């Protein structure tokens, strides 16, 4: 029997490796930008078309490559970062495996232009699906330009799995922001479909964060600085009052490499214990520097997960550092009360004895005596030589004070003259009794209309029906009602709006503003009125009729959180997503007491819906119990 195990061709092996390294256009952006950083670049420009599906181009002014290196960099496991296996535990660069460029060249049309500073001419290479098309000499500036066109052109199944352009571009922006935040000393530019999205000049870490996430971010930041033998922590955390529902602005960088760590995130949450509202997440931008030999970054294909040698110590240090910063900047409550400087003892009196004050009281003072008999009420003399002053109540005072003379004071009994009547003389008021001679309804109808609904545990509404009773979940029922209302308003493009006396200014980062602009028309059909769209804020002058002014920021934040991972392409799916998100945010919550009128309105509105049986999220809104079911329960 012949052998059945064979070596895979290089282009097949490269495509298999690309399945791990290149998942979407953002993966290509990450690999190419990290290579530019490793090349010592001071300026990096990213040009993207159609969210990276058509073109991804990274241009840098790094040290470039020679002719041999330019050809060899597309081979598998070819890298300049390591020489021995021990180098894996002392990495100071981003990439080290040598798989990225080979994998990218296997699934796209690649064009590379590179030149070193000491060379007069550069190298121009064109590759299509792992096949070298051409290699020429060209006049080029210093650095490297890497263009990736038609991603997944030879793997249509992978291309079909890509999301909409809005979602894919958001992932591209995420990778761009992570690399830019890790290297504030490099000038980054992002251009999408011909328009400049980001232009981040070289600056410090705080200014880089503000440039990416908007000007109002500066007032949210609390600096964190801690240096130990195990780890050096720098960066910023956000004040508790700026916590959000989603986990958007949360970044960990270990040795200038973005990572995800649920364990370290738990340490941050522990530091905020007692400071956050339920369901909210704090923002943080934390940079950790650890010895390279104490971490292993080779446990995940995208290198976003790291294994630490001593996680417990790192947890404790991170938690205490953040807690200390929150207390140091008066963000968290501390035991030390604010000292009032006005209560300090002057230096001249610091060593003097304290003189006890003496009090003299005139026990014969009578405020109702004549003027001639007036005497000082009381005098106080302290330890210092102060003249005691006396006060008297007399008619000759500088202001017209009331006179307390006994002979002029009217008798208090005179105030009650004429009210000396006995209780028997008080007139009695009688009401004519009204007898009900009949009823507009019969007894059965009165019993049915006496109580139509009941609320149980502020969660369920019970309403009697002919065959028994119906038990309604008030939250899910309200979600169904609001969902159909919003969907109808968006479909007919006519939503009722309430105008605000003072327009609201809401601040968002650029990626969030992009999603809001994408959904602007659908949001306007629900009742929102937008007056202005700026680079970092929007102005809202009108709201849907059932949205309170205090709920606007929370509503839009939850809407962005729902649409963050998937922004639909078709108008119907957009409308459906917005209607679902708004109904979930605005529906009455469990634990809210409803009046009988509100309960009846809820029941009537639910059964007037097209699909009253399920919520927008396919969960039952009510159940029915018949009289037979109840009889069976009691028959046991």
PDB file of N, CA and C in Angstrom, residues 222-223 237 240 271 275 320-336 338:
ATOM      1  N   UNK A 222      -7.352  60.202  35.263  1.00  0.00           N
ATOM      2  CA  UNK A 222      -6.645  60.240  36.548  1.00  0.00           C
ATOM      3  C   UNK A 222      -5.337  59.486  36.354  1.00  0.00           C
ATOM      4  N   UNK A 223      -4.180  60.132  36.544  1.00  0.00           N
ATOM      5  CA  UNK A 223      -2.898  59.455  36.270  1.00  0.00           C
ATOM      6  C   UNK A 223      -2.600  58.355  37.280  1.00  0.00           C
ATOM      7  N   UNK A 237      -6.575  56.183  34.395  1.00  0.00           N
ATOM      8  CA  UNK A 237      -7.892  55.582  34.566  1.00  0.00           C
ATOM      9  C   UNK A 237      -8.912  56.712  34.548  1.00  0.00           C
ATOM     10  N   UNK A 240     -14.926  57.720  38.142  1.00  0.00           N
ATOM     11  CA  UNK A 240     -16.114  56.841  38.202  1.00  0.00           C
ATOM     12  C   UNK A 240     -17.354  57.442  37.569  1.00  0.00           C
ATOM     13  N   UNK A 271     -10.392  47.624  42.190  1.00  0.00           N
ATOM     14  CA  UNK A 271      -9.960  48.938  42.673  1.00  0.00           C
ATOM     15  C   UNK A 271     -11.107  49.942  42.681  1.00  0.00           C
ATOM     16  N   UNK A 275     -17.486  52.326  43.916  1.00  0.00           N
ATOM     17  CA  UNK A 275     -17.486  53.631  43.259  1.00  0.00           C
ATOM     18  C   UNK A 275     -18.312  53.665  41.989  1.00  0.00           C
ATOM     19  N   UNK A 320      -3.778  48.011  43.899  1.00  0.00           N
ATOM     20  CA  UNK A 320      -3.411  49.021  44.890  1.00  0.00           C
ATOM     21  C   UNK A 320      -2.975  50.325  44.228  1.00  0.00           C
ATOM     22  N   UNK A 321      -2.314  50.252  43.077  1.00  0.00           N
ATOM     23  CA  UNK A 321      -1.873  51.466  42.388  1.00  0.00           C
ATOM     24  C   UNK A 321      -3.060  52.299  41.929  1.00  0.00           C
ATOM     25  N   UNK A 322      -4.062  51.636  41.356  1.00  0.00           N
ATOM     26  CA  UNK A 322      -5.246  52.371  40.900  1.00  0.00           C
ATOM     27  C   UNK A 322      -6.021  52.925  42.084  1.00  0.00           C
ATOM     28  N   UNK A 323      -6.148  52.136  43.137  1.00  0.00           N
ATOM     29  CA  UNK A 323      -6.872  52.603  44.323  1.00  0.00           C
ATOM     30  C   UNK A 323      -6.168  53.806  44.944  1.00  0.00           C
ATOM     31  N   UNK A 324      -4.852  53.771  44.960  1.00  0.00           N
ATOM     32  CA  UNK A 324      -4.086  54.887  45.494  1.00  0.00           C
ATOM     33  C   UNK A 324      -4.286  56.145  44.651  1.00  0.00           C
ATOM     34  N   UNK A 325      -4.296  56.003  43.343  1.00  0.00           N
ATOM     35  CA  UNK A 325      -4.486  57.164  42.476  1.00  0.00           C
ATOM     36  C   UNK A 325      -5.879  57.761  42.635  1.00  0.00           C
ATOM     37  N   UNK A 326      -6.882  56.916  42.736  1.00  0.00           N
ATOM     38  CA  UNK A 326      -8.241  57.423  42.912  1.00  0.00           C
ATOM     39  C   UNK A 326      -8.377  58.168  44.237  1.00  0.00           C
ATOM     40  N   UNK A 327      -7.706  57.690  45.276  1.00  0.00           N
ATOM     41  CA  UNK A 327      -7.762  58.392  46.554  1.00  0.00           C
ATOM     42  C   UNK A 327      -6.891  59.629  46.576  1.00  0.00           C
ATOM     43  N   UNK A 328      -5.740  59.578  45.904  1.00  0.00           N
ATOM     44  CA  UNK A 328      -4.815  60.705  45.911  1.00  0.00           C
ATOM     45  C   UNK A 328      -5.396  61.930  45.226  1.00  0.00           C
ATOM     46  N   UNK A 329      -6.189  61.730  44.186  1.00  0.00           N
ATOM     47  CA  UNK A 329      -6.776  62.840  43.455  1.00  0.00           C
ATOM     48  C   UNK A 329      -8.228  63.100  43.865  1.00  0.00           C
ATOM     49  N   UNK A 330      -8.560  62.678  45.087  1.00  0.00           N
ATOM     50  CA  UNK A 330      -9.879  62.948  45.672  1.00  0.00           C
ATOM     51  C   UNK A 330     -11.012  62.426  44.811  1.00  0.00           C
ATOM     52  N   UNK A 331     -10.750  61.348  44.104  1.00  0.00           N
ATOM     53  CA  UNK A 331     -11.822  60.713  43.339  1.00  0.00           C
ATOM     54  C   UNK A 331     -12.573  59.729  44.217  1.00  0.00           C
ATOM     55  N   UNK A 332     -11.845  58.977  45.022  1.00  0.00           N
ATOM     56  CA  UNK A 332     -12.456  58.020  45.940  1.00  0.00           C
ATOM     57  C   UNK A 332     -12.485  58.622  47.341  1.00  0.00           C
ATOM     58  N   UNK A 333     -13.476  58.258  48.155  1.00  0.00           N
ATOM     59  CA  UNK A 333     -13.524  58.781  49.515  1.00  0.00           C
ATOM     60  C   UNK A 333     -12.370  58.261  50.355  1.00  0.00           C
ATOM     61  N   UNK A 334     -11.787  59.129  51.156  1.00  0.00           N
ATOM     62  CA  UNK A 334     -10.669  58.770  52.013  1.00  0.00           C
ATOM     63  C   UNK A 334     -11.020  59.112  53.448  1.00  0.00           C
ATOM     64  N   UNK A 335     -10.211  58.625  54.383  1.00  0.00           N
ATOM     65  CA  UNK A 335     -10.470  58.865  55.797  1.00  0.00           C
ATOM     66  C   UNK A 335     -10.067  60.262  56.219  1.00  0.00           C
ATOM     67  N   UNK A 336      -9.115  60.861  55.551  1.00  0.00           N
ATOM     68  CA  UNK A 336      -8.654  62.198  55.937  1.00  0.00           C
ATOM     69  C   UNK A 336      -9.665  63.236  55.489  1.00  0.00           C
ATOM     70  N   UNK A 338     -11.024  67.128  54.905  1.00  0.00           N
ATOM     71  CA  UNK A 338     -10.393  68.373  54.473  1.00  0.00           C
ATOM     72  C   UNK A 338     -10.171  69.284  55.675  1.00  0.00           C
TER      73      UNK A 338
END
